[in-house]
mmCIF file with all atom_site columns, C-alpha atoms in Angstrom:
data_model
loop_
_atom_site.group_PDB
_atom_site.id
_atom_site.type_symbol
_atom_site.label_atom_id
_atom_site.label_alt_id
_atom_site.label_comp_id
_atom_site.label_asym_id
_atom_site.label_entity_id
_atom_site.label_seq_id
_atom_site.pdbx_PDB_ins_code
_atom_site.Cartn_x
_atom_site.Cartn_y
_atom_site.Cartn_z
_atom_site.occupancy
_atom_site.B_iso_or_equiv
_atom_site.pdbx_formal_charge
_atom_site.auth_seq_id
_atom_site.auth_comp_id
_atom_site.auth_asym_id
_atom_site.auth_atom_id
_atom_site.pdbx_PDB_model_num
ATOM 1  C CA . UNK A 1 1  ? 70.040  68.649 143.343 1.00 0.00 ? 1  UNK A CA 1
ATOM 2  C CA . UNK A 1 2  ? 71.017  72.233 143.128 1.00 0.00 ? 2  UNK A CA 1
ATOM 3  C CA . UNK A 1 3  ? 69.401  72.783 146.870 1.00 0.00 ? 3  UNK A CA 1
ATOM 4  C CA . UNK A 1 4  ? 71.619  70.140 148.096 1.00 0.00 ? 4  UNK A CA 1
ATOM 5  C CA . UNK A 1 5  ? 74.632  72.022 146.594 1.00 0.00 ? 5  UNK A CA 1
ATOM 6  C CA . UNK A 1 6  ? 73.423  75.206 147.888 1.00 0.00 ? 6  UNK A CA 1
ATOM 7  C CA . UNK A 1 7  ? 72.892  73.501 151.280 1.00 0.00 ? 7  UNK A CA 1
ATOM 8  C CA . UNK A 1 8  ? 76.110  71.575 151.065 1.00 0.00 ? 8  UNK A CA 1
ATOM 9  C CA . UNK A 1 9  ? 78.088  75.453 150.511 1.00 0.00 ? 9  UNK A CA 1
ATOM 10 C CA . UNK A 1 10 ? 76.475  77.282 152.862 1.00 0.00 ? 10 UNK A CA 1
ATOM 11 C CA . UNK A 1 11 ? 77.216  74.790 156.251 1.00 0.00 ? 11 UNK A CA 1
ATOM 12 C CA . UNK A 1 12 ? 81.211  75.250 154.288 1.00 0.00 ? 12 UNK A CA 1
ATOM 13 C CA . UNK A 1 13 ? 80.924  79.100 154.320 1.00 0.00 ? 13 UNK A CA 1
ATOM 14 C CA . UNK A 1 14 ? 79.176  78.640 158.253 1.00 0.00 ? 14 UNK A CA 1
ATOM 15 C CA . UNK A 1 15 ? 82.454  76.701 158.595 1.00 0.00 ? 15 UNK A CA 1
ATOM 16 C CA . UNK A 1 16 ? 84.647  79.134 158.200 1.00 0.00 ? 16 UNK A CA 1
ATOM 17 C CA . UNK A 1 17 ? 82.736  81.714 160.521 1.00 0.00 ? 17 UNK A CA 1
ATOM 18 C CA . UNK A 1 18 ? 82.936  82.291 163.661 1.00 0.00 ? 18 UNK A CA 1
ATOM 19 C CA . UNK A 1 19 ? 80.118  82.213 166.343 1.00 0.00 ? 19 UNK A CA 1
ATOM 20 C CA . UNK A 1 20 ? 78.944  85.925 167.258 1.00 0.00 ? 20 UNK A CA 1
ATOM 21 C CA . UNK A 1 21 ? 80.406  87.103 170.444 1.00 0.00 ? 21 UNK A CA 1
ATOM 22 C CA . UNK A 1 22 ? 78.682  87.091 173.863 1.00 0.00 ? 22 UNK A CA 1
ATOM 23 C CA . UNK A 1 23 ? 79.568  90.388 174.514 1.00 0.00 ? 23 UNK A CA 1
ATOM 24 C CA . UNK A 1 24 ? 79.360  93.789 172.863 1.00 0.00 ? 24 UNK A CA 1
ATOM 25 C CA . UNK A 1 25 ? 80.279  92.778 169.374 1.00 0.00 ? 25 UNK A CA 1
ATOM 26 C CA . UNK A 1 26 ? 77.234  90.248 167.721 1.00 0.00 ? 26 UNK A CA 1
ATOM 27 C CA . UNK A 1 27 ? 78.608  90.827 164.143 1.00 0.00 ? 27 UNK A CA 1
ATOM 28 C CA . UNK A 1 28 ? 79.649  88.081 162.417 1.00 0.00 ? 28 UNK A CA 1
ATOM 29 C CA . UNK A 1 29 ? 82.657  88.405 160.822 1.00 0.00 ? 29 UNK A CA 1
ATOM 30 C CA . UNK A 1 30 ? 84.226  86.953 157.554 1.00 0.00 ? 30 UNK A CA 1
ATOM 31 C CA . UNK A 1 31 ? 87.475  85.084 156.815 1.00 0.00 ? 31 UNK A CA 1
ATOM 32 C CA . UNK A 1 32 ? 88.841  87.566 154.759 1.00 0.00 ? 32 UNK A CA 1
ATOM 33 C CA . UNK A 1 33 ? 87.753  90.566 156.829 1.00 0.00 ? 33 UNK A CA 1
ATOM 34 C CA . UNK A 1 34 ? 89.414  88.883 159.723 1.00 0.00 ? 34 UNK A CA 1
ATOM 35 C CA . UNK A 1 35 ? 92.627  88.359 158.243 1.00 0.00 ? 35 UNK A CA 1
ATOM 36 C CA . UNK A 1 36 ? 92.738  91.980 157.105 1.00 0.00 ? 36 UNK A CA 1
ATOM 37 C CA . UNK A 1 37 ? 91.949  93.019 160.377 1.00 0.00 ? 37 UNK A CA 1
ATOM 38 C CA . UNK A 1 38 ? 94.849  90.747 161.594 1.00 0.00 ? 38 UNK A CA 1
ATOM 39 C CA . UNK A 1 39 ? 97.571  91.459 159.419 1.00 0.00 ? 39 UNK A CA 1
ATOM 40 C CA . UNK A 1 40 ? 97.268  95.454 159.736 1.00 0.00 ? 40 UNK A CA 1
ATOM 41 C CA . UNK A 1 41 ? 96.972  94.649 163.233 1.00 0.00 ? 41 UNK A CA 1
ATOM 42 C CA . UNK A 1 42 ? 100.506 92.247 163.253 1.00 0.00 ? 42 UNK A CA 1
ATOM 43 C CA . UNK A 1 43 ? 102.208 95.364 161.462 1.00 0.00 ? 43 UNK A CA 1
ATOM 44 C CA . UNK A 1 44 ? 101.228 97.791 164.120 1.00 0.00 ? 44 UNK A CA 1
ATOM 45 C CA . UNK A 1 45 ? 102.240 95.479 166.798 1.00 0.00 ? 45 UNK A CA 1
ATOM 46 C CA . UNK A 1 46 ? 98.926  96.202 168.357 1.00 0.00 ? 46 UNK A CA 1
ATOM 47 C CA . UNK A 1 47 ? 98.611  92.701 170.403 1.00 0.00 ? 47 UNK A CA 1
ATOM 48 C CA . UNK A 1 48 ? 94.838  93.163 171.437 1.00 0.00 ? 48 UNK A CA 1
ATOM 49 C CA . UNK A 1 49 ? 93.619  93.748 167.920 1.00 0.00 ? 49 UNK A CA 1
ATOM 50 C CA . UNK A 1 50 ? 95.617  90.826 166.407 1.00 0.00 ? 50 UNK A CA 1
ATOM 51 C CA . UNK A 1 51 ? 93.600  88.343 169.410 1.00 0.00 ? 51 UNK A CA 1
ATOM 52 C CA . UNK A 1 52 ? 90.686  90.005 168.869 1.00 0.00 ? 52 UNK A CA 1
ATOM 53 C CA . UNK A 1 53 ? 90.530  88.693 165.139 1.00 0.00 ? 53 UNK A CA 1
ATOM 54 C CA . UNK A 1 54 ? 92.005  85.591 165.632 1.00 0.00 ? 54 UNK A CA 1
ATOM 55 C CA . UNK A 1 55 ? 88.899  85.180 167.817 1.00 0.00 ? 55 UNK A CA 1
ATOM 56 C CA . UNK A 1 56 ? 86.452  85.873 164.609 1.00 0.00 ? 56 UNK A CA 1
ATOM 57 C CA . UNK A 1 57 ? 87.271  83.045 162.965 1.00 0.00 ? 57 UNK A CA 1
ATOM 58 C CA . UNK A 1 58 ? 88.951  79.570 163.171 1.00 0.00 ? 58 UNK A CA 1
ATOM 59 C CA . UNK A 1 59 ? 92.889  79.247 162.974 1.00 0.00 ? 59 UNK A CA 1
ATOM 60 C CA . UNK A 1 60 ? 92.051  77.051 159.703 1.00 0.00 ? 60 UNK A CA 1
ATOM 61 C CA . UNK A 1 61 ? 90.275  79.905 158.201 1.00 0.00 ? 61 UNK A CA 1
ATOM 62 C CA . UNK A 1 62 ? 92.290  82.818 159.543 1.00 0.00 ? 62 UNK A CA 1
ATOM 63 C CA . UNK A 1 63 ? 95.268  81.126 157.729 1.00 0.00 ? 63 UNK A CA 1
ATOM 64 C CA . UNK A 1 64 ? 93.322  80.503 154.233 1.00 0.00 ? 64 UNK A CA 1
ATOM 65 C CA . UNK A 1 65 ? 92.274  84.242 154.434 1.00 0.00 ? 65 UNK A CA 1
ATOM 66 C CA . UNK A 1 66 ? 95.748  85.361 155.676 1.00 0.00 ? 66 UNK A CA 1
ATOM 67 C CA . UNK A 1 67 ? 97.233  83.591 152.854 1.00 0.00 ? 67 UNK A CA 1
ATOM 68 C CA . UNK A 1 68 ? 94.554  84.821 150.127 1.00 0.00 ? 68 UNK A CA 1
ATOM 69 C CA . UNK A 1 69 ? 95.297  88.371 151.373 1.00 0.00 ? 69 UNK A CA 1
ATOM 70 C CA . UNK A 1 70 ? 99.235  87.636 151.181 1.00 0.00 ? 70 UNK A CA 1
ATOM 71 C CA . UNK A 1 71 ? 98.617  86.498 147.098 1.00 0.00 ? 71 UNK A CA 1
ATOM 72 C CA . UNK A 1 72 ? 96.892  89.643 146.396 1.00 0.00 ? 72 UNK A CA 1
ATOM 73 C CA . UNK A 1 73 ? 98.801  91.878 148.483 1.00 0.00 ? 73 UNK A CA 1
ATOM 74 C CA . UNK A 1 74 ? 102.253 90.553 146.188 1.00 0.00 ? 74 UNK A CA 1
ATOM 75 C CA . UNK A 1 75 ? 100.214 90.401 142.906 1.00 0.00 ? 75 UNK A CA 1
ATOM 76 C CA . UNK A 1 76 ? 99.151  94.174 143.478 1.00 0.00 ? 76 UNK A CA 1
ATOM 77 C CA . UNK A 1 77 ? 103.124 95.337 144.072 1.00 0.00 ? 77 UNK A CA 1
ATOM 78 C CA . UNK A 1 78 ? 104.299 92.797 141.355 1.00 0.00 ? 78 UNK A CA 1
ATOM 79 C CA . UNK A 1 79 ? 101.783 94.830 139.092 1.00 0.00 ? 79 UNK A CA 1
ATOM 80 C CA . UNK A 1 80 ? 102.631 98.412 140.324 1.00 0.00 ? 80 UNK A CA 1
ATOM 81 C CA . UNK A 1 81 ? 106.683 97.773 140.162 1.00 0.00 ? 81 UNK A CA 1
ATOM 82 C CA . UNK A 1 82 ? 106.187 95.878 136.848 1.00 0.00 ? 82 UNK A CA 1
ATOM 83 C CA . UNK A 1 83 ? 107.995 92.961 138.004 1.00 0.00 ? 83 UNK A CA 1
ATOM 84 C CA . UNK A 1 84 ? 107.279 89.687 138.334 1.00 0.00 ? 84 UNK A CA 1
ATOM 85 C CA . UNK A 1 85 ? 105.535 88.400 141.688 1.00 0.00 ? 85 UNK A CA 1
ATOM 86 C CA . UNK A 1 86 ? 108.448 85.958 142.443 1.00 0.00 ? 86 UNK A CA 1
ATOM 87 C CA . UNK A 1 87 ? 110.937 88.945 142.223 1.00 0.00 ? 87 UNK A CA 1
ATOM 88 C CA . UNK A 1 88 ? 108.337 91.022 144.734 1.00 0.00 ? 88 UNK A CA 1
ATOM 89 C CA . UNK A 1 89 ? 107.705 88.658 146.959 1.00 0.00 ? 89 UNK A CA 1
ATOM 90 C CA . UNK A 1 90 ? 111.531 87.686 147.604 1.00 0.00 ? 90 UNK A CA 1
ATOM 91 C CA . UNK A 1 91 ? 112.265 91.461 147.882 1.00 0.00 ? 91 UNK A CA 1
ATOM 92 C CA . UNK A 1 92 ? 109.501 91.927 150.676 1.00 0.00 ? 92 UNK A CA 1
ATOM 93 C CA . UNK A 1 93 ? 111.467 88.979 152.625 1.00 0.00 ? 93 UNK A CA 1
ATOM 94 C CA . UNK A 1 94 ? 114.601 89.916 152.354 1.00 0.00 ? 94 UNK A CA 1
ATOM 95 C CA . UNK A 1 95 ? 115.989 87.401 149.564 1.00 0.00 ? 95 UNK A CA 1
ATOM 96 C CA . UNK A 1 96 ? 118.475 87.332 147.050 1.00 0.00 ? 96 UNK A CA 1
ATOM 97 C CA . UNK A 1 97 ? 117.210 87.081 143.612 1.00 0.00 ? 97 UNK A CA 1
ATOM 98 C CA . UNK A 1 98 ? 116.926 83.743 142.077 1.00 0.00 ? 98 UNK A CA 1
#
């Protein structure tokens, strides 16, 4: 039973992976280390970065690890200010305060 399960989470991680590339790069890359790549590459503006890890992963994944990174990214400031993460994340978009 336990080797099905194993089996069964495995092909989901392989899911979320992205072939390795033809070319130079034959690293296979995680979700989560291709959304960090992605965001910092969104907040420089630096276009060939941000389709260079969209390219690591699928757009399914890139979004679950783009989102993951967003939750920790307002829990860390919500802890540093010592406010609550509703109040952080409203202040990183611009929003009035509930």
């Amino acid at each position: 039973m336990w080797g099905r399960v194993r089996k069964t989470w495995v092909r989901l991680l392989d899911a979320f992976r992205a072939e390795p590339d033809t070319g130079r790069d034959r690293q296979r890359h995680n979700l989560f280390e291709a959304a960090a790549v992605y965001v910092s590459a969104c907040a420089e503006d630096d276009q060939d970065q941000i389709d260079e890890a969209a390219g690591w992963v699928s757009p399914e994944a890139l979004s679950f690890g783009v989102n993951e990174l967003a939750c920790r990214a307002v829990i860390a400031l919500a802890r540093e200010r010592d406010e609550s993460p509703q109040t952080v994340a409203r202040a990183l978009l611009g929003l009035p305060a509930a």
